[in-house]
RNA sequence: GGGGAGAUACCAAAGUGGCCAACUGGGGCGGACUGUAACUCCGCUGACUUCGUCUUCGUAGGUUCGAAUCCUGCUCUCCCCA
């Protein structure tokens, strides 16, 4: 994997760049749709390419390991072949499941023992076997196995947790560097910087990660219950330490506003379930603010879903029709809103790139943040 | 014509003397959702001058300290037999 930094904004930390992988290039800043189980929920691969313009999507190690399982993925020739997505893929390691499925796992120095949420069977995830699993899945960018502690963790716990994450990271690097990709193209490993909302822990974590000299770095453990200003501060702190010439990936974030704020603090990559999950639940994001498509006020609004939207669903379907679909629990409603939201997120980062290159990012961001916060 | 069952809030459906302004679904309205156990979850849903008051359980009376619940008349609905 290669990263070229293009332009940096004078008045903020925002920058544009380009990542090159064996499955193609990615312009940064970028938003990556989440496809946990090898599918971006409700979205065809051709829609991801043609309507949404996704350049890279995510998969999840924990979920893909449980279903369909590594034997299937290996026989398929890796996830790209299995799901027909020939552009880059990034897999999360299962570290987030350490957080989200906390009730179903036990942490030890060795790793995390998960009780499957599907059938209750036990599965030990270690830094080593998570690397192996991600080799089998075959993502272009794979993530270190970490503990994602809650945003409300005490300093004491955060420090202890970070220690574990750092030891795991070294084991991940070790294993990764001593194994090879299974399908003939190269993979790269991103460390994840933890440390909750504690500045000194974040700095320590970022320095440690940077010392491992990888192709890119992730900031994890944010948007998990801590106040938003704390999140922004941690991003700043970490990005002051991480090398400038490597991409920075803010994991799991976020709202359109979060993304602009993070871009202005030097983040290059994002992923979040929000556009798809909220879309399925009838909420859409637009450049003028958010809309709850269930609301009565759209019942007889036959204007296009989003006149400023860039995808075909925006001009083809009316608000009234989408409201009807969502309220009637029609699958098409969830699909339309998901396509719209993803297309909007990709538009947002595309626009941000343009503004950064033009040198007008800061002014544009200010106006956008105000508009994005509105509720229509 | 004979026999039987039943009428509860927008719908369905509990409740069969006080803990009932009335369980539970659905529907309606609103909200939440941030490396996806999520087409999910959470509120509200008789009225009002809302830590209280008023009017409700087909309808008109009655019994009782007290009735959606018991009794009588009426109206309507459904089922079975002819």
Short mmCIF file of N, CA and C in Angstrom, two decimals, chain A residues 15-171:
data_model
loop_
_atom_site.label_atom_id
_atom_site.label_comp_id
_atom_site.label_asym_id
_atom_site.label_seq_id
_atom_site.Cartn_x
_atom_site.Cartn_y
_atom_site.Cartn_z
N UNK A 15 -6.31 17.69 4.83
CA UNK A 15 -5.40 17.40 3.71
C UNK A 15 -6.05 16.43 2.74
N UNK A 16 -5.57 16.45 1.51
CA UNK A 16 -6.01 15.48 0.51
C UNK A 16 -4.85 14.58 0.18
N UNK A 17 -5.19 13.41 -0.31
CA UNK A 17 -4.15 12.46 -0.66
C UNK A 17 -4.71 11.32 -1.46
N UNK A 18 -3.87 10.32 -1.70
CA UNK A 18 -4.32 9.17 -2.47
C UNK A 18 -3.63 7.91 -1.98
N UNK A 19 -4.46 6.91 -1.69
CA UNK A 19 -3.95 5.62 -1.27
C UNK A 19 -3.97 4.70 -2.48
N UNK A 20 -2.93 3.94 -2.66
CA UNK A 20 -2.91 2.97 -3.75
C UNK A 20 -2.81 1.56 -3.17
N UNK A 21 -3.74 0.73 -3.57
CA UNK A 21 -3.71 -0.67 -3.15
C UNK A 21 -3.72 -1.54 -4.40
N UNK A 22 -3.56 -2.82 -4.21
CA UNK A 22 -3.58 -3.73 -5.36
C UNK A 22 -4.98 -3.83 -5.96
N UNK A 23 -5.99 -3.33 -5.25
CA UNK A 23 -7.34 -3.32 -5.82
C UNK A 23 -7.77 -1.93 -6.26
N UNK A 24 -6.82 -1.02 -6.37
CA UNK A 24 -7.16 0.30 -6.88
C UNK A 24 -6.83 1.42 -5.92
N UNK A 25 -7.10 2.61 -6.40
CA UNK A 25 -6.74 3.82 -5.65
C UNK A 25 -7.92 4.34 -4.85
N UNK A 26 -7.61 5.05 -3.79
CA UNK A 26 -8.62 5.68 -2.94
C UNK A 26 -8.21 7.12 -2.71
N UNK A 27 -9.09 8.04 -3.07
CA UNK A 27 -8.80 9.45 -2.80
C UNK A 27 -9.20 9.77 -1.38
N UNK A 28 -8.35 10.48 -0.67
CA UNK A 28 -8.67 10.85 0.70
C UNK A 28 -8.83 12.35 0.81
N UNK A 29 -9.64 12.81 1.77
CA UNK A 29 -10.41 12.06 2.75
C UNK A 29 -11.49 11.20 2.09
N UNK A 30 -11.74 10.03 2.70
CA UNK A 30 -12.70 9.09 2.13
C UNK A 30 -13.64 8.57 3.20
N UNK A 31 -14.86 8.28 2.78
CA UNK A 31 -15.77 7.56 3.65
C UNK A 31 -15.93 6.15 3.12
N UNK A 32 -15.88 5.17 4.02
CA UNK A 32 -15.95 3.77 3.63
C UNK A 32 -17.24 3.14 4.14
N UNK A 33 -18.15 2.77 3.27
CA UNK A 33 -19.38 2.12 3.71
C UNK A 33 -19.07 0.82 4.45
N UNK A 34 -19.87 0.54 5.47
CA UNK A 34 -19.64 -0.65 6.28
C UNK A 34 -20.43 -1.83 5.73
N UNK A 35 -19.72 -2.92 5.48
CA UNK A 35 -20.35 -4.15 4.99
C UNK A 35 -19.95 -5.30 5.89
N UNK A 36 -20.38 -5.22 7.11
CA UNK A 36 -19.98 -6.15 8.15
C UNK A 36 -19.88 -7.61 7.70
N UNK A 37 -20.95 -8.10 7.13
CA UNK A 37 -21.02 -9.51 6.76
C UNK A 37 -20.69 -9.73 5.28
N UNK A 38 -19.91 -8.80 4.74
CA UNK A 38 -19.54 -8.94 3.33
C UNK A 38 -20.60 -8.34 2.43
N UNK A 39 -21.50 -7.57 3.04
CA UNK A 39 -22.55 -6.90 2.27
C UNK A 39 -22.87 -5.58 2.94
N UNK A 40 -22.89 -4.52 2.16
CA UNK A 40 -23.37 -3.25 2.69
C UNK A 40 -24.89 -3.39 2.69
N UNK A 41 -25.46 -3.44 3.85
CA UNK A 41 -26.85 -3.88 3.99
C UNK A 41 -27.81 -3.21 3.01
N UNK A 42 -28.42 -4.04 2.21
CA UNK A 42 -29.45 -3.56 1.30
C UNK A 42 -28.94 -2.97 -0.01
N UNK A 43 -27.62 -3.00 -0.23
CA UNK A 43 -27.05 -2.32 -1.38
C UNK A 43 -26.33 -3.30 -2.32
N UNK A 44 -26.67 -3.24 -3.59
CA UNK A 44 -25.96 -4.05 -4.58
C UNK A 44 -24.57 -3.48 -4.82
N UNK A 45 -23.64 -4.36 -5.20
CA UNK A 45 -22.28 -3.87 -5.50
C UNK A 45 -22.32 -2.86 -6.63
N UNK A 46 -23.18 -3.07 -7.62
CA UNK A 46 -23.18 -2.12 -8.75
C UNK A 46 -23.72 -0.76 -8.31
N UNK A 47 -24.62 -0.76 -7.32
CA UNK A 47 -25.11 0.52 -6.79
C UNK A 47 -23.99 1.22 -6.02
N UNK A 48 -23.22 0.43 -5.30
CA UNK A 48 -22.09 1.01 -4.57
C UNK A 48 -21.13 1.70 -5.52
N UNK A 49 -20.94 1.09 -6.69
CA UNK A 49 -20.01 1.67 -7.67
C UNK A 49 -20.65 2.81 -8.44
N UNK A 50 -21.80 2.54 -9.03
CA UNK A 50 -22.38 3.49 -9.99
C UNK A 50 -23.09 4.66 -9.32
N UNK A 51 -23.89 4.38 -8.30
CA UNK A 51 -24.72 5.43 -7.72
C UNK A 51 -24.06 6.11 -6.53
N UNK A 52 -23.29 5.32 -5.79
CA UNK A 52 -22.73 5.82 -4.54
C UNK A 52 -21.27 6.25 -4.71
N UNK A 53 -20.60 5.64 -5.67
CA UNK A 53 -19.19 5.93 -5.92
C UNK A 53 -18.29 5.56 -4.74
N UNK A 54 -18.61 4.45 -4.11
CA UNK A 54 -17.76 3.97 -3.01
C UNK A 54 -16.43 3.51 -3.58
N UNK A 55 -15.36 3.87 -2.91
CA UNK A 55 -14.04 3.48 -3.40
C UNK A 55 -13.48 2.31 -2.62
N UNK A 56 -13.99 2.11 -1.41
CA UNK A 56 -13.53 1.02 -0.55
C UNK A 56 -14.66 0.73 0.44
N UNK A 57 -14.81 -0.53 0.80
CA UNK A 57 -15.83 -0.89 1.79
C UNK A 57 -15.19 -1.72 2.91
N UNK A 58 -15.93 -1.87 3.99
CA UNK A 58 -15.45 -2.63 5.14
C UNK A 58 -16.07 -4.02 5.21
N UNK A 59 -15.37 -4.87 5.93
CA UNK A 59 -15.92 -6.16 6.32
C UNK A 59 -15.53 -6.35 7.77
N UNK A 60 -16.07 -7.37 8.41
CA UNK A 60 -15.76 -7.56 9.83
C UNK A 60 -15.28 -8.98 10.11
N UNK A 61 -14.14 -9.04 10.78
CA UNK A 61 -13.49 -10.32 11.05
C UNK A 61 -14.34 -11.24 11.92
N UNK A 62 -14.84 -10.70 13.01
CA UNK A 62 -15.64 -11.51 13.93
C UNK A 62 -16.85 -12.10 13.22
N UNK A 63 -17.56 -11.25 12.51
CA UNK A 63 -18.80 -11.71 11.87
C UNK A 63 -18.53 -12.66 10.71
N UNK A 64 -17.54 -12.35 9.88
CA UNK A 64 -17.26 -13.21 8.74
C UNK A 64 -16.66 -14.55 9.16
N UNK A 65 -15.94 -14.51 10.27
CA UNK A 65 -15.36 -15.75 10.81
C UNK A 65 -16.48 -16.69 11.25
N UNK A 66 -17.50 -16.11 11.90
CA UNK A 66 -18.62 -16.96 12.35
C UNK A 66 -19.49 -17.39 11.17
N UNK A 67 -19.69 -16.50 10.24
CA UNK A 67 -20.52 -16.79 9.07
C UNK A 67 -20.03 -15.96 7.91
N UNK A 68 -19.67 -16.54 6.79
CA UNK A 68 -19.85 -17.94 6.41
C UNK A 68 -18.79 -18.88 6.97
N UNK A 69 -17.69 -18.30 7.54
CA UNK A 69 -16.60 -19.14 8.03
C UNK A 69 -15.43 -19.10 7.06
N UNK A 70 -14.26 -19.39 7.62
CA UNK A 70 -13.04 -19.23 6.82
C UNK A 70 -12.92 -20.25 5.71
N UNK A 71 -13.47 -21.46 5.92
CA UNK A 71 -13.36 -22.47 4.86
C UNK A 71 -14.06 -21.98 3.59
N UNK A 72 -15.23 -21.41 3.77
CA UNK A 72 -15.97 -20.90 2.61
C UNK A 72 -15.21 -19.75 1.95
N UNK A 73 -14.73 -18.81 2.79
CA UNK A 73 -14.04 -17.65 2.23
C UNK A 73 -12.76 -18.05 1.50
N UNK A 74 -12.05 -19.01 2.06
CA UNK A 74 -10.82 -19.45 1.41
C UNK A 74 -11.10 -20.16 0.10
N UNK A 75 -12.12 -21.01 0.12
CA UNK A 75 -12.47 -21.71 -1.12
C UNK A 75 -12.97 -20.75 -2.19
N UNK A 76 -13.62 -19.68 -1.74
CA UNK A 76 -14.11 -18.68 -2.69
C UNK A 76 -12.94 -17.92 -3.31
N UNK A 77 -11.82 -17.92 -2.60
CA UNK A 77 -10.66 -17.15 -3.08
C UNK A 77 -10.57 -15.80 -2.41
N UNK A 78 -11.18 -15.70 -1.23
CA UNK A 78 -11.14 -14.43 -0.49
C UNK A 78 -12.44 -13.67 -0.65
N UNK A 79 -12.57 -12.65 0.19
CA UNK A 79 -13.84 -11.90 0.23
C UNK A 79 -14.15 -11.16 -1.07
N UNK A 80 -13.11 -10.64 -1.74
CA UNK A 80 -13.36 -9.92 -3.01
C UNK A 80 -14.05 -10.83 -4.02
N UNK A 81 -13.57 -12.05 -4.11
CA UNK A 81 -14.15 -12.99 -5.08
C UNK A 81 -15.54 -13.42 -4.60
N UNK A 82 -15.64 -13.59 -3.30
CA UNK A 82 -16.89 -14.09 -2.71
C UNK A 82 -18.05 -13.11 -2.93
N UNK A 83 -17.79 -11.83 -2.67
CA UNK A 83 -18.90 -10.88 -2.77
C UNK A 83 -18.88 -10.04 -4.05
N UNK A 84 -17.88 -10.26 -4.88
CA UNK A 84 -17.88 -9.58 -6.17
C UNK A 84 -17.45 -8.12 -6.12
N UNK A 85 -16.83 -7.73 -5.03
CA UNK A 85 -16.36 -6.34 -4.91
C UNK A 85 -14.88 -6.33 -5.26
N UNK A 86 -14.55 -5.71 -6.40
CA UNK A 86 -13.16 -5.79 -6.86
C UNK A 86 -12.32 -4.57 -6.50
N UNK A 87 -12.94 -3.64 -5.76
CA UNK A 87 -12.17 -2.49 -5.27
C UNK A 87 -11.64 -2.82 -3.87
N UNK A 88 -10.91 -1.92 -3.26
CA UNK A 88 -10.31 -2.23 -1.95
C UNK A 88 -11.34 -2.58 -0.87
N UNK A 89 -10.89 -3.40 0.05
CA UNK A 89 -11.68 -3.77 1.23
C UNK A 89 -10.79 -3.58 2.45
N UNK A 90 -11.41 -3.13 3.54
CA UNK A 90 -10.73 -3.04 4.83
C UNK A 90 -11.53 -3.90 5.80
N UNK A 91 -10.85 -4.70 6.59
CA UNK A 91 -11.60 -5.46 7.60
C UNK A 91 -11.26 -4.98 9.00
N UNK A 92 -12.30 -4.81 9.79
CA UNK A 92 -12.07 -4.57 11.20
C UNK A 92 -11.79 -5.92 11.85
N UNK A 93 -11.10 -5.84 12.97
CA UNK A 93 -10.49 -7.03 13.55
C UNK A 93 -11.39 -7.82 14.49
N UNK A 94 -12.46 -7.21 14.95
CA UNK A 94 -13.23 -7.81 16.03
C UNK A 94 -13.04 -7.04 17.33
N UNK A 95 -12.15 -6.06 17.27
CA UNK A 95 -11.92 -5.22 18.44
C UNK A 95 -13.18 -4.47 18.86
N UNK A 96 -13.95 -4.05 17.89
CA UNK A 96 -15.19 -3.35 18.24
C UNK A 96 -16.18 -4.30 18.90
N UNK A 97 -16.15 -5.56 18.51
CA UNK A 97 -17.05 -6.53 19.14
C UNK A 97 -16.64 -6.79 20.60
N UNK A 98 -15.37 -6.56 20.90
CA UNK A 98 -14.95 -6.65 22.30
C UNK A 98 -15.75 -5.63 23.11
N UNK A 99 -16.09 -4.52 22.45
CA UNK A 99 -16.89 -3.47 23.09
C UNK A 99 -18.39 -3.75 22.95
N UNK A 100 -18.85 -3.96 21.72
CA UNK A 100 -20.29 -4.03 21.49
C UNK A 100 -20.90 -5.34 21.98
N UNK A 101 -20.08 -6.39 22.02
CA UNK A 101 -20.58 -7.67 22.51
C UNK A 101 -19.91 -8.02 23.84
N UNK A 102 -19.67 -6.99 24.63
CA UNK A 102 -18.93 -7.16 25.89
C UNK A 102 -19.54 -8.23 26.79
N UNK A 103 -20.85 -8.38 26.73
CA UNK A 103 -21.51 -9.35 27.60
C UNK A 103 -21.23 -10.78 27.18
N UNK A 104 -20.73 -10.93 25.95
CA UNK A 104 -20.52 -12.28 25.42
C UNK A 104 -19.04 -12.67 25.35
N UNK A 105 -18.21 -11.97 26.08
CA UNK A 105 -16.79 -12.33 25.95
C UNK A 105 -16.06 -12.14 27.27
N UNK A 106 -14.92 -12.83 27.35
CA UNK A 106 -14.02 -12.67 28.49
C UNK A 106 -12.66 -12.27 27.96
N UNK A 107 -12.07 -11.25 28.57
CA UNK A 107 -10.76 -10.80 28.13
C UNK A 107 -9.67 -11.41 29.00
N UNK A 108 -8.61 -11.86 28.35
CA UNK A 108 -7.42 -12.29 29.07
C UNK A 108 -6.21 -11.72 28.33
N UNK A 109 -5.06 -11.90 28.92
CA UNK A 109 -3.83 -11.45 28.25
C UNK A 109 -3.72 -12.12 26.88
N UNK A 110 -4.10 -13.37 26.83
CA UNK A 110 -3.98 -14.14 25.60
C UNK A 110 -4.87 -13.59 24.49
N UNK A 111 -6.08 -13.20 24.84
CA UNK A 111 -7.00 -12.72 23.81
C UNK A 111 -8.40 -12.55 24.36
N UNK A 112 -9.39 -12.63 23.48
CA UNK A 112 -10.78 -12.49 23.89
C UNK A 112 -11.52 -13.79 23.58
N UNK A 113 -12.15 -14.32 24.61
CA UNK A 113 -12.96 -15.53 24.40
C UNK A 113 -14.39 -15.08 24.16
N UNK A 114 -14.85 -15.27 22.92
CA UNK A 114 -16.22 -14.87 22.58
C UNK A 114 -17.16 -16.06 22.68
N UNK A 115 -18.32 -15.80 23.22
CA UNK A 115 -19.42 -16.76 23.10
C UNK A 115 -20.26 -16.27 21.93
N UNK A 116 -20.32 -17.05 20.88
CA UNK A 116 -21.00 -16.63 19.65
C UNK A 116 -22.40 -16.12 19.93
N UNK A 117 -22.71 -14.96 19.33
CA UNK A 117 -24.07 -14.43 19.51
C UNK A 117 -25.07 -15.23 18.69
N UNK A 118 -24.56 -16.12 17.84
CA UNK A 118 -25.46 -16.89 16.98
C UNK A 118 -25.86 -18.21 17.65
N UNK A 119 -24.85 -18.95 18.10
CA UNK A 119 -25.19 -20.27 18.66
C UNK A 119 -24.54 -20.55 20.02
N UNK A 120 -23.91 -19.52 20.60
CA UNK A 120 -23.35 -19.71 21.94
C UNK A 120 -22.02 -20.45 21.98
N UNK A 121 -21.53 -20.89 20.84
CA UNK A 121 -20.26 -21.63 20.84
C UNK A 121 -19.11 -20.68 21.21
N UNK A 122 -18.04 -21.26 21.74
CA UNK A 122 -16.92 -20.43 22.20
C UNK A 122 -15.83 -20.33 21.15
N UNK A 123 -15.27 -19.12 21.02
CA UNK A 123 -14.23 -18.88 20.04
C UNK A 123 -13.18 -17.95 20.62
N UNK A 124 -11.95 -18.43 20.66
CA UNK A 124 -10.85 -17.62 21.19
C UNK A 124 -10.27 -16.76 20.08
N UNK A 125 -10.30 -15.45 20.28
CA UNK A 125 -9.67 -14.53 19.33
C UNK A 125 -8.38 -14.02 19.94
N UNK A 126 -7.27 -14.29 19.28
CA UNK A 126 -5.98 -13.79 19.75
C UNK A 126 -5.41 -12.86 18.68
N UNK A 127 -4.47 -12.02 19.05
CA UNK A 127 -3.85 -11.16 18.04
C UNK A 127 -3.33 -11.99 16.86
N UNK A 128 -2.76 -13.15 17.18
CA UNK A 128 -2.19 -13.98 16.11
C UNK A 128 -3.27 -14.54 15.19
N UNK A 129 -4.30 -15.18 15.79
CA UNK A 129 -5.27 -15.80 14.89
C UNK A 129 -6.17 -14.78 14.21
N UNK A 130 -6.28 -13.60 14.77
CA UNK A 130 -7.04 -12.55 14.09
C UNK A 130 -6.28 -12.08 12.84
N UNK A 131 -4.94 -12.06 12.93
CA UNK A 131 -4.14 -11.74 11.73
C UNK A 131 -4.34 -12.82 10.68
N UNK A 132 -4.28 -14.07 11.12
CA UNK A 132 -4.45 -15.19 10.19
C UNK A 132 -5.82 -15.13 9.53
N UNK A 133 -6.83 -14.85 10.36
CA UNK A 133 -8.19 -14.78 9.83
C UNK A 133 -8.31 -13.69 8.78
N UNK A 134 -7.68 -12.55 9.05
CA UNK A 134 -7.77 -11.45 8.08
C UNK A 134 -6.93 -11.74 6.83
N UNK A 135 -5.94 -12.59 6.97
CA UNK A 135 -5.23 -13.07 5.79
C UNK A 135 -6.19 -13.91 4.95
N UNK A 136 -6.98 -14.73 5.62
CA UNK A 136 -7.92 -15.60 4.90
C UNK A 136 -9.04 -14.81 4.25
N UNK A 137 -9.52 -13.79 4.94
CA UNK A 137 -10.57 -12.96 4.35
C UNK A 137 -9.99 -12.20 3.16
N UNK A 138 -8.76 -11.74 3.34
CA UNK A 138 -8.07 -11.15 2.20
C UNK A 138 -8.31 -9.67 1.97
N UNK A 139 -8.64 -8.93 3.02
CA UNK A 139 -8.82 -7.48 2.85
C UNK A 139 -7.49 -6.82 2.52
N UNK A 140 -7.56 -5.70 1.82
CA UNK A 140 -6.36 -4.95 1.47
C UNK A 140 -5.74 -4.29 2.69
N UNK A 141 -6.63 -3.78 3.54
CA UNK A 141 -6.16 -3.16 4.78
C UNK A 141 -6.78 -3.94 5.92
N UNK A 142 -5.97 -4.40 6.83
CA UNK A 142 -6.50 -5.14 7.97
C UNK A 142 -6.14 -4.40 9.25
N UNK A 143 -6.95 -4.65 10.26
CA UNK A 143 -6.79 -3.89 11.49
C UNK A 143 -6.21 -4.76 12.60
N UNK A 144 -5.45 -4.09 13.47
CA UNK A 144 -4.90 -4.77 14.64
C UNK A 144 -6.06 -5.18 15.56
N UNK A 145 -5.83 -6.24 16.31
CA UNK A 145 -6.83 -6.66 17.28
C UNK A 145 -6.61 -5.86 18.56
N UNK A 146 -7.66 -5.12 18.96
CA UNK A 146 -7.52 -4.22 20.10
C UNK A 146 -8.67 -4.38 21.07
N UNK A 147 -8.55 -3.73 22.19
CA UNK A 147 -9.71 -3.60 23.06
C UNK A 147 -10.22 -2.19 22.89
N UNK A 148 -11.50 -2.08 22.55
CA UNK A 148 -12.14 -0.78 22.44
C UNK A 148 -12.89 -0.56 23.74
N UNK A 149 -12.30 0.23 24.66
CA UNK A 149 -12.97 0.43 25.95
C UNK A 149 -14.05 1.51 25.83
N UNK A 150 -15.07 1.46 26.67
CA UNK A 150 -16.14 2.45 26.63
C UNK A 150 -15.59 3.86 26.85
N UNK A 151 -16.26 4.84 26.25
CA UNK A 151 -15.82 6.22 26.36
C UNK A 151 -15.89 6.78 27.77
N UNK A 152 -16.59 6.06 28.65
CA UNK A 152 -16.76 6.53 30.02
C UNK A 152 -15.77 5.85 30.98
N UNK A 153 -14.81 5.11 30.41
CA UNK A 153 -13.87 4.38 31.27
C UNK A 153 -13.04 5.31 32.15
N UNK A 154 -12.71 4.83 33.33
CA UNK A 154 -11.85 5.58 34.24
C UNK A 154 -10.43 5.60 33.70
N UNK A 155 -9.64 6.51 34.20
CA UNK A 155 -8.24 6.58 33.77
C UNK A 155 -7.54 5.26 34.05
N UNK A 156 -7.83 4.75 35.24
CA UNK A 156 -7.20 3.51 35.67
C UNK A 156 -7.48 2.38 34.67
N UNK A 157 -8.75 2.27 34.31
CA UNK A 157 -9.10 1.19 33.38
C UNK A 157 -8.52 1.46 32.00
N UNK A 158 -8.60 2.74 31.57
CA UNK A 158 -8.11 3.10 30.24
C UNK A 158 -6.62 2.78 30.11
N UNK A 159 -5.89 3.04 31.16
CA UNK A 159 -4.45 2.80 31.14
C UNK A 159 -4.15 1.31 31.05
N UNK A 160 -4.87 0.56 31.83
CA UNK A 160 -4.70 -0.89 31.84
C UNK A 160 -5.08 -1.47 30.48
N UNK A 161 -6.17 -1.00 29.96
CA UNK A 161 -6.66 -1.45 28.66
C UNK A 161 -5.68 -1.12 27.55
N UNK A 162 -5.13 0.08 27.63
CA UNK A 162 -4.17 0.49 26.60
C UNK A 162 -2.93 -0.42 26.63
N UNK A 163 -2.51 -0.78 27.82
CA UNK A 163 -1.37 -1.69 27.94
C UNK A 163 -1.63 -2.99 27.19
N UNK A 164 -2.81 -3.51 27.39
CA UNK A 164 -3.18 -4.76 26.72
C UNK A 164 -3.21 -4.56 25.21
N UNK A 165 -3.85 -3.49 24.78
CA UNK A 165 -3.94 -3.19 23.34
C UNK A 165 -2.55 -3.05 22.72
N UNK A 166 -1.63 -2.43 23.46
CA UNK A 166 -0.28 -2.25 22.92
C UNK A 166 0.47 -3.58 22.83
N UNK A 167 0.31 -4.42 23.84
CA UNK A 167 0.97 -5.73 23.77
C UNK A 167 0.36 -6.56 22.64
N UNK A 168 -0.94 -6.45 22.51
CA UNK A 168 -1.59 -7.17 21.41
C UNK A 168 -1.12 -6.64 20.06
N UNK A 169 -0.94 -5.33 19.99
CA UNK A 169 -0.50 -4.73 18.73
C UNK A 169 0.86 -5.28 18.31
N UNK A 170 1.76 -5.41 19.28
CA UNK A 170 3.08 -5.94 18.94
C UNK A 170 2.98 -7.38 18.46
N UNK A 171 2.09 -8.12 19.09
CA UNK A 171 1.89 -9.51 18.64
C UNK A 171 1.28 -9.55 17.24
#
